[in-house]
Amino acid sequence: MSRADTAVNIFLGDPEHFADVINHGIFRGQPVIIPDRLVELDTASRKRESISKVRDIIKSYQNNQAVFILIGIENQTTIHYAMPLRIMDYDSRSYEKQRRAISARHHKAKDLVGNSDEYISGFSKSDRLIPVITLVVYYGNKAWDGATDLHGILDIPDELRPFKDWIGNYKMHLLEVARINDEDLDSYSDDLKCVFGFIKYQKDKQALRDFIYKNEKLFSNVPVETCEAIQEATHLNEIEKYIEKEQEGVNMCVAIQEMIEDGRTEGEVRKLIEQTCKKLRKRQTAETIADALEEDPAYIQSIVEAAQKYAPDYDLDLIFQDFVK
């Protein structure tokens, strides 16, 4: 994902969203991170680092006294097979940056002169670093088949296998959005549920439609910023035209239905019209027809309204032309 302030980075950079993702992805759903205690890391200091060595989002977390943890999010739409090493590098750089700052303070205060070990270290026996955690949020539909720790990318010879635990390891925290189960998905905040649900079901428009209609109230007015994050994470460019129409919120129920309709071939639409007309001749209601054909009731109702103009003959060509115009 680009290092620019992308829509996803902006969306997850919101303290409420950031805290929700970290609490689910790291702390097993426990509300450990409180949004109003998160502080954006100084962007000026980040710009001095190589752009390829900076996380997408990083914040400090403070209690009433001081910062006690640094938390980062790395967004991925594709699998990065060296990701454990990359995350280890991010985190080690954060620790080294802290060490340098501590060393600079000691140098300025000249308070380590009397102890040679501490002076050479630039770090006293009582000095401590702030813990660092990075979560990789993966949006792809392909299952993550890369390693999730450093050992997974090491070529450890058979002779050393019995001593594997002696070889330094580094665990990577991974959240696979497409594999969040339905129960966990329901526990996310509304905006995150919208984004993550869309990602989870993006390859199956029928399942996506079912998910959206199951959460119709939630999807009837989705904030534009949330829609922009959905579009970027899923590469579903059809969403853009709905974003452009609205200033505040998008009715995703309407949007997904229209996208599904746009994806139907002419032959599929004609066949559905023909099936609907056959059932209309039997005096079936739109609701009954939709249920029998396992189609969206609103879509069938639209066909019925077009067909009724041409009853009782039900000229299929005229109905089709009326329906698609």
Tab-separated table of C-alpha atoms in Angstrom:
chain	number	residue	atom	x	y	z
A	1	MET	CA	0.000	0.000	0.000
A	2	SER	CA	1.278	3.499	-0.755
A	3	ARG	CA	3.037	5.410	1.983
A	4	ALA	CA	0.959	8.465	1.241
A	5	ASP	CA	-1.977	9.317	3.506
A	6	THR	CA	-4.209	6.765	1.860
A	7	ALA	CA	-7.912	6.465	2.616
A	8	VAL	CA	-7.300	3.311	4.670
A	9	ASN	CA	-4.503	4.943	6.672
A	10	ILE	CA	-6.677	7.980	7.354
A	11	PHE	CA	-9.599	5.738	8.342
A	12	LEU	CA	-7.572	3.535	10.701
A	13	GLY	CA	-5.676	6.560	11.986
A	14	ASP	CA	-8.886	7.735	13.652
A	15	PRO	CA	-8.338	7.008	17.386
A	16	GLU	CA	-11.668	5.163	17.757
A	17	HIS	CA	-10.940	2.913	14.771
A	18	PHE	CA	-7.278	2.446	15.720
A	19	ALA	CA	-8.143	1.388	19.272
A	20	ASP	CA	-10.851	-1.007	18.068
A	21	VAL	CA	-8.507	-2.746	15.605
A	22	ILE	CA	-5.682	-3.049	18.140
A	23	ASN	CA	-7.993	-4.316	20.893
A	24	HIS	CA	-9.307	-7.024	18.557
A	25	GLY	CA	-6.067	-7.824	16.733
A	26	ILE	CA	-3.704	-7.816	19.721
A	27	PHE	CA	-5.693	-7.969	22.940
A	28	ARG	CA	-8.314	-10.604	21.993
A	29	GLY	CA	-11.216	-8.175	22.071
A	30	GLN	CA	-10.439	-6.762	25.513
A	31	PRO	CA	-10.799	-2.937	25.740
A	32	VAL	CA	-7.172	-2.403	26.751
A	33	ILE	CA	-6.567	0.640	24.544
A	34	ILE	CA	-8.717	3.708	25.239
A	35	PRO	CA	-9.003	6.042	22.218
A	36	ASP	CA	-8.567	9.364	24.028
A	37	ARG	CA	-5.204	8.242	25.410
A	38	LEU	CA	-3.705	7.710	21.959
A	39	VAL	CA	-1.305	10.343	20.654
A	40	GLU	CA	-0.146	10.643	17.041
A	41	LEU	CA	3.617	10.223	16.745
A	42	ASP	CA	5.423	13.378	15.665
A	43	THR	CA	5.202	13.354	11.863
A	44	ALA	CA	8.289	15.549	11.452
A	45	SER	CA	10.476	12.931	13.122
A	46	ARG	CA	8.993	10.225	10.909
A	47	LYS	CA	9.766	12.142	7.714
A	48	ARG	CA	13.476	12.089	8.549
A	49	GLU	CA	13.472	8.298	8.308
A	50	SER	CA	13.555	6.326	5.064
A	51	ILE	CA	9.943	6.100	3.851
A	52	SER	CA	10.307	2.325	3.340
A	53	LYS	CA	11.234	1.939	7.013
A	54	VAL	CA	8.239	3.730	8.500
A	55	ARG	CA	4.977	2.032	9.501
A	56	ASP	CA	1.714	3.164	7.923
A	57	ILE	CA	0.366	4.354	11.285
A	58	ILE	CA	2.062	4.646	14.672
A	59	LYS	CA	0.743	6.143	17.891
A	60	SER	CA	1.896	6.370	21.473
A	61	TYR	CA	-0.414	5.326	24.276
A	62	GLN	CA	-0.347	7.217	27.556
A	63	ASN	CA	-1.649	6.680	31.028
A	64	ASN	CA	-1.921	9.529	33.522
A	65	GLN	CA	1.837	9.668	34.040
A	66	ALA	CA	3.710	8.951	30.809
A	67	VAL	CA	3.840	7.077	27.524
A	68	PHE	CA	3.983	3.365	28.238
A	69	ILE	CA	3.599	1.732	24.825
A	70	LEU	CA	4.105	2.515	21.133
A	71	ILE	CA	1.625	0.854	18.775
A	72	GLY	CA	1.887	0.603	15.003
A	73	ILE	CA	-0.336	-0.668	12.198
A	74	GLU	CA	1.023	-1.900	8.865
A	75	ASN	CA	-1.624	-2.217	6.133
A	76	GLN	CA	-1.229	-4.928	3.486
A	77	THR	CA	-3.397	-5.718	0.461
A	78	THR	CA	-0.906	-8.361	-0.720
A	79	ILE	CA	1.182	-11.002	1.035
A	80	HIS	CA	4.721	-9.880	1.883
A	81	TYR	CA	6.798	-13.010	2.388
A	82	ALA	CA	9.531	-11.194	4.320
A	83	MET	CA	7.036	-9.459	6.611
A	84	PRO	CA	8.332	-10.944	9.912
A	85	LEU	CA	11.761	-9.475	9.150
A	86	ARG	CA	10.217	-6.172	8.111
A	87	ILE	CA	8.223	-5.917	11.351
A	88	MET	CA	11.275	-6.864	13.421
A	89	ASP	CA	13.173	-4.082	11.644
A	90	TYR	CA	10.391	-1.549	12.344
A	91	ASP	CA	10.272	-2.455	16.013
A	92	SER	CA	14.043	-2.619	16.522
A	93	ARG	CA	14.378	0.832	14.931
A	94	SER	CA	11.795	2.157	17.377
A	95	TYR	CA	13.767	0.705	20.284
A	96	GLU	CA	17.055	2.044	18.932
A	97	LYS	CA	15.512	5.494	18.498
A	98	GLN	CA	14.489	5.424	22.162
A	99	ARG	CA	17.978	4.295	23.208
A	100	ARG	CA	19.592	7.145	21.287
A	101	ALA	CA	17.261	9.649	22.950
A	102	ILE	CA	18.143	8.282	26.401
A	103	SER	CA	21.852	8.369	25.560
A	104	ALA	CA	21.535	11.983	24.383
A	105	ARG	CA	19.847	12.961	27.658
A	106	HIS	CA	22.645	11.362	29.670
A	107	HIS	CA	25.263	13.071	27.510
A	108	LYS	CA	23.628	16.454	28.092
A	109	ALA	CA	23.195	15.865	31.845
A	110	LYS	CA	26.692	14.309	32.194
A	111	ASP	CA	25.279	11.959	34.817
A	112	LEU	CA	27.040	8.744	33.732
A	113	VAL	CA	30.657	9.890	34.058
A	114	GLY	CA	31.258	8.137	37.347
A	115	ASN	CA	30.336	4.642	36.148
A	116	SER	CA	32.390	3.324	33.233
A	117	ASP	CA	29.959	0.553	32.213
A	118	GLU	CA	26.982	2.914	32.134
A	119	TYR	CA	29.044	5.651	30.487
A	120	ILE	CA	30.219	3.353	27.686
A	121	SER	CA	26.659	2.047	27.226
A	122	GLY	CA	25.138	5.508	27.270
A	123	PHE	CA	22.430	3.669	29.156
A	124	SER	CA	22.135	3.252	32.906
A	125	LYS	CA	21.249	0.064	34.725
A	126	SER	CA	17.858	1.541	35.645
A	127	ASP	CA	16.969	2.912	32.190
A	128	ARG	CA	14.039	1.254	30.434
A	129	LEU	CA	12.611	1.369	26.917
A	130	ILE	CA	8.916	1.743	26.093
A	131	PRO	CA	7.390	-1.491	24.664
A	132	VAL	CA	6.572	-1.510	20.942
A	133	ILE	CA	3.810	-3.538	19.258
A	134	THR	CA	3.056	-3.658	15.530
A	135	LEU	CA	-0.057	-5.249	14.012
A	136	VAL	CA	-0.179	-6.258	10.347
A	137	VAL	CA	-3.700	-5.787	8.964
A	138	TYR	CA	-4.086	-7.877	5.794
A	139	TYR	CA	-7.003	-7.122	3.434
A	140	GLY	CA	-6.450	-9.720	0.707
A	141	ASN	CA	-8.876	-12.583	0.048
A	142	LYS	CA	-6.121	-15.115	-0.524
A	143	ALA	CA	-5.270	-16.816	2.773
A	144	TRP	CA	-2.012	-15.556	4.277
A	145	ASP	CA	0.441	-18.344	3.468
A	146	GLY	CA	3.576	-16.484	4.504
A	147	ALA	CA	5.485	-16.890	7.739
A	148	THR	CA	4.301	-15.178	10.902
A	149	ASP	CA	7.614	-15.308	12.748
A	150	LEU	CA	11.318	-15.014	11.950
A	151	HIS	CA	11.900	-18.764	12.235
A	152	GLY	CA	9.455	-19.214	9.373
A	153	ILE	CA	11.850	-17.528	6.941
A	154	LEU	CA	15.099	-19.010	8.285
A	155	ASP	CA	16.818	-21.941	6.570
A	156	ILE	CA	17.624	-23.937	9.687
A	157	PRO	CA	19.745	-27.025	8.876
A	158	ASP	CA	18.730	-30.391	10.259
A	159	GLU	CA	21.733	-30.424	12.581
A	160	LEU	CA	20.406	-27.321	14.337
A	161	ARG	CA	16.747	-28.368	14.516
A	162	PRO	CA	17.136	-29.786	18.053
A	163	PHE	CA	18.481	-26.371	19.105
A	164	LYS	CA	15.883	-24.276	17.278
A	165	ASP	CA	14.735	-22.630	20.505
A	166	TRP	CA	18.233	-21.232	20.926
A	167	ILE	CA	17.944	-19.323	17.664
A	168	GLY	CA	16.473	-15.874	18.174
A	169	ASN	CA	12.884	-15.564	16.945
A	170	TYR	CA	10.464	-12.680	16.416
A	171	LYS	CA	6.691	-13.101	16.300
A	172	MET	CA	4.523	-11.060	13.932
A	173	HIS	CA	0.967	-10.097	14.917
A	174	LEU	CA	-1.413	-10.615	11.975
A	175	LEU	CA	-5.086	-9.723	11.502
A	176	GLU	CA	-6.575	-11.366	8.387
A	177	VAL	CA	-9.697	-9.330	7.730
A	178	ALA	CA	-11.257	-11.807	5.267
A	179	ARG	CA	-11.067	-14.542	7.914
A	180	ILE	CA	-12.686	-12.715	10.801
A	181	ASN	CA	-15.601	-14.896	11.877
A	182	ASP	CA	-19.123	-13.472	11.934
A	183	GLU	CA	-19.328	-13.336	15.730
A	184	ASP	CA	-16.113	-11.322	16.000
A	185	LEU	CA	-17.175	-9.100	13.098
A	186	ASP	CA	-20.341	-8.173	14.991
A	187	SER	CA	-18.232	-6.999	17.941
A	188	TYR	CA	-16.443	-4.293	15.937
A	189	SER	CA	-17.661	-0.688	15.854
A	190	ASP	CA	-20.150	0.201	13.108
A	191	ASP	CA	-17.630	1.794	10.731
A	192	LEU	CA	-15.124	-1.051	11.059
A	193	LYS	CA	-17.875	-3.621	10.657
A	194	CYS	CA	-18.802	-1.915	7.368
A	195	VAL	CA	-15.235	-1.910	6.056
A	196	PHE	CA	-14.194	-5.354	7.283
A	197	GLY	CA	-17.501	-6.964	6.283
A	198	PHE	CA	-17.180	-5.549	2.775
A	199	ILE	CA	-13.629	-6.912	2.531
A	200	LYS	CA	-14.682	-10.314	3.878
A	201	TYR	CA	-17.465	-10.776	1.312
A	202	GLN	CA	-16.098	-8.755	-1.622
A	203	LYS	CA	-15.560	-11.761	-3.920
A	204	ASP	CA	-19.131	-13.026	-3.530
A	205	LYS	CA	-21.620	-10.290	-4.404
A	206	GLN	CA	-24.577	-12.394	-3.292
A	207	ALA	CA	-22.996	-12.978	0.131
A	208	LEU	CA	-22.062	-9.298	0.248
A	209	ARG	CA	-25.634	-8.285	-0.517
A	210	ASP	CA	-26.937	-10.639	2.185
A	211	PHE	CA	-24.490	-9.160	4.697
A	212	ILE	CA	-25.499	-5.606	3.803
A	213	TYR	CA	-29.243	-6.307	3.979
A	214	LYS	CA	-28.772	-8.140	7.272
A	215	ASN	CA	-27.241	-4.898	8.548
A	216	GLU	CA	-29.527	-2.603	6.536
A	217	LYS	CA	-29.730	0.130	9.176
A	218	LEU	CA	-25.951	0.245	9.406
A	219	PHE	CA	-25.434	0.429	5.636
A	220	SER	CA	-28.231	2.876	4.821
A	221	ASN	CA	-26.014	5.879	5.585
A	222	VAL	CA	-22.298	5.038	5.468
A	223	PRO	CA	-19.895	7.986	5.998
A	224	VAL	CA	-17.991	8.997	2.863
A	225	GLU	CA	-14.620	8.438	4.604
A	226	THR	CA	-15.675	4.869	5.379
A	227	CYS	CA	-16.738	4.293	1.764
A	228	GLU	CA	-13.387	5.636	0.556
A	229	ALA	CA	-11.593	3.143	2.798
A	230	ILE	CA	-13.802	0.333	1.448
A	231	GLN	CA	-13.045	1.332	-2.132
A	232	GLU	CA	-9.294	1.470	-1.555
A	233	ALA	CA	-9.082	-1.801	0.384
A	234	THR	CA	-11.273	-3.778	-2.046
A	235	HIS	CA	-10.310	-2.022	-5.309
A	236	LEU	CA	-14.054	-1.936	-6.025
A	237	ASN	CA	-13.991	1.113	-8.278
A	238	GLU	CA	-17.761	1.040	-8.848
A	239	ILE	CA	-18.168	2.580	-5.393
A	240	GLU	CA	-16.561	5.819	-6.555
A	241	LYS	CA	-19.623	7.061	-8.437
A	242	TYR	CA	-21.724	6.735	-5.285
A	243	ILE	CA	-19.113	8.581	-3.227
A	244	GLU	CA	-19.063	11.420	-5.757
A	245	LYS	CA	-22.850	11.826	-5.520
A	246	GLU	CA	-22.942	12.225	-1.744
A	247	GLN	CA	-21.478	14.799	0.624
A	248	GLU	CA	-22.123	13.060	3.942
A	249	GLY	CA	-23.317	9.460	3.634
A	250	VAL	CA	-23.843	6.726	1.045
A	251	ASN	CA	-26.738	4.258	0.966
A	252	MET	CA	-24.711	1.098	0.375
A	253	CYS	CA	-27.884	-1.012	0.209
A	254	VAL	CA	-28.798	0.780	-3.014
A	255	ALA	CA	-25.204	0.864	-4.240
A	256	ILE	CA	-24.564	-2.868	-3.923
A	257	GLN	CA	-27.918	-3.744	-5.489
A	258	GLU	CA	-27.154	-1.548	-8.493
A	259	MET	CA	-23.658	-3.026	-8.757
A	260	ILE	CA	-25.119	-6.533	-8.769
A	261	GLU	CA	-27.653	-5.525	-11.409
A	262	ASP	CA	-24.916	-3.946	-13.519
A	263	GLY	CA	-23.049	-7.229	-13.323
A	264	ARG	CA	-25.925	-9.272	-14.763
A	265	THR	CA	-25.690	-10.188	-18.430
A	266	GLU	CA	-28.551	-9.315	-20.771
A	267	GLY	CA	-29.335	-13.006	-21.039
A	268	GLU	CA	-29.596	-13.365	-17.267
A	269	VAL	CA	-31.943	-10.387	-17.019
A	270	ARG	CA	-34.139	-11.638	-19.873
A	271	LYS	CA	-34.345	-15.075	-18.281
A	272	LEU	CA	-35.353	-13.562	-14.953
A	273	ILE	CA	-38.014	-11.427	-16.668
A	274	GLU	CA	-39.376	-14.516	-18.415
A	275	GLN	CA	-39.516	-16.491	-15.148
A	276	THR	CA	-41.214	-13.572	-13.396
A	277	CYS	CA	-43.835	-13.203	-16.136
A	278	LYS	CA	-44.688	-16.918	-15.987
A	279	LYS	CA	-45.393	-16.570	-12.286
A	280	LEU	CA	-47.338	-13.343	-12.790
A	281	ARG	CA	-49.666	-15.251	-15.125
A	282	LYS	CA	-50.307	-17.544	-12.152
A	283	ARG	CA	-51.211	-14.433	-10.145
A	284	GLN	CA	-48.251	-14.748	-7.789
A	285	THR	CA	-47.100	-11.679	-5.849
A	286	ALA	CA	-43.677	-10.066	-6.221
A	287	GLU	CA	-42.752	-11.289	-2.748
A	288	THR	CA	-43.718	-14.886	-3.579
A	289	ILE	CA	-41.826	-14.731	-6.883
A	290	ALA	CA	-38.695	-13.343	-5.210
A	291	ASP	CA	-38.826	-16.090	-2.617
A	292	ALA	CA	-39.284	-18.814	-5.249
A	293	LEU	CA	-36.465	-17.485	-7.441
A	294	GLU	CA	-34.245	-16.670	-4.436
A	295	GLU	CA	-33.829	-13.113	-5.674
A	296	ASP	CA	-33.837	-9.729	-3.968
A	297	PRO	CA	-37.487	-8.652	-3.423
A	298	ALA	CA	-36.765	-5.057	-4.490
A	299	TYR	CA	-35.217	-6.255	-7.754
A	300	ILE	CA	-38.170	-8.533	-8.541
A	301	GLN	CA	-40.599	-5.752	-7.633
A	302	SER	CA	-38.912	-3.558	-10.265
A	303	ILE	CA	-39.386	-6.277	-12.885
A	304	VAL	CA	-43.019	-6.748	-11.857
A	305	GLU	CA	-43.711	-3.018	-12.195
A	306	ALA	CA	-42.214	-3.014	-15.702
A	307	ALA	CA	-44.080	-6.212	-16.665
A	308	GLN	CA	-47.477	-5.006	-15.463
A	309	LYS	CA	-47.400	-2.260	-18.084
A	310	TYR	CA	-47.570	-4.979	-20.743
A	311	ALA	CA	-50.090	-7.336	-19.147
A	312	PRO	CA	-51.725	-9.616	-20.046
A	313	ASP	CA	-49.525	-10.333	-23.103
A	314	TYR	CA	-46.242	-9.717	-21.272
A	315	ASP	CA	-44.124	-8.918	-24.338
A	316	LEU	CA	-40.634	-9.861	-23.105
A	317	ASP	CA	-38.748	-7.519	-25.444
A	318	LEU	CA	-40.831	-4.510	-24.426
A	319	ILE	CA	-40.548	-5.387	-20.743
A	320	PHE	CA	-36.765	-5.740	-21.035
A	321	GLN	CA	-36.432	-2.371	-22.801
A	322	ASP	CA	-38.617	-0.703	-20.188
A	323	PHE	CA	-36.755	-2.344	-17.304
A	324	VAL	CA	-33.207	-1.440	-18.363
A	325	LYS	CA	-33.847	2.088	-19.606
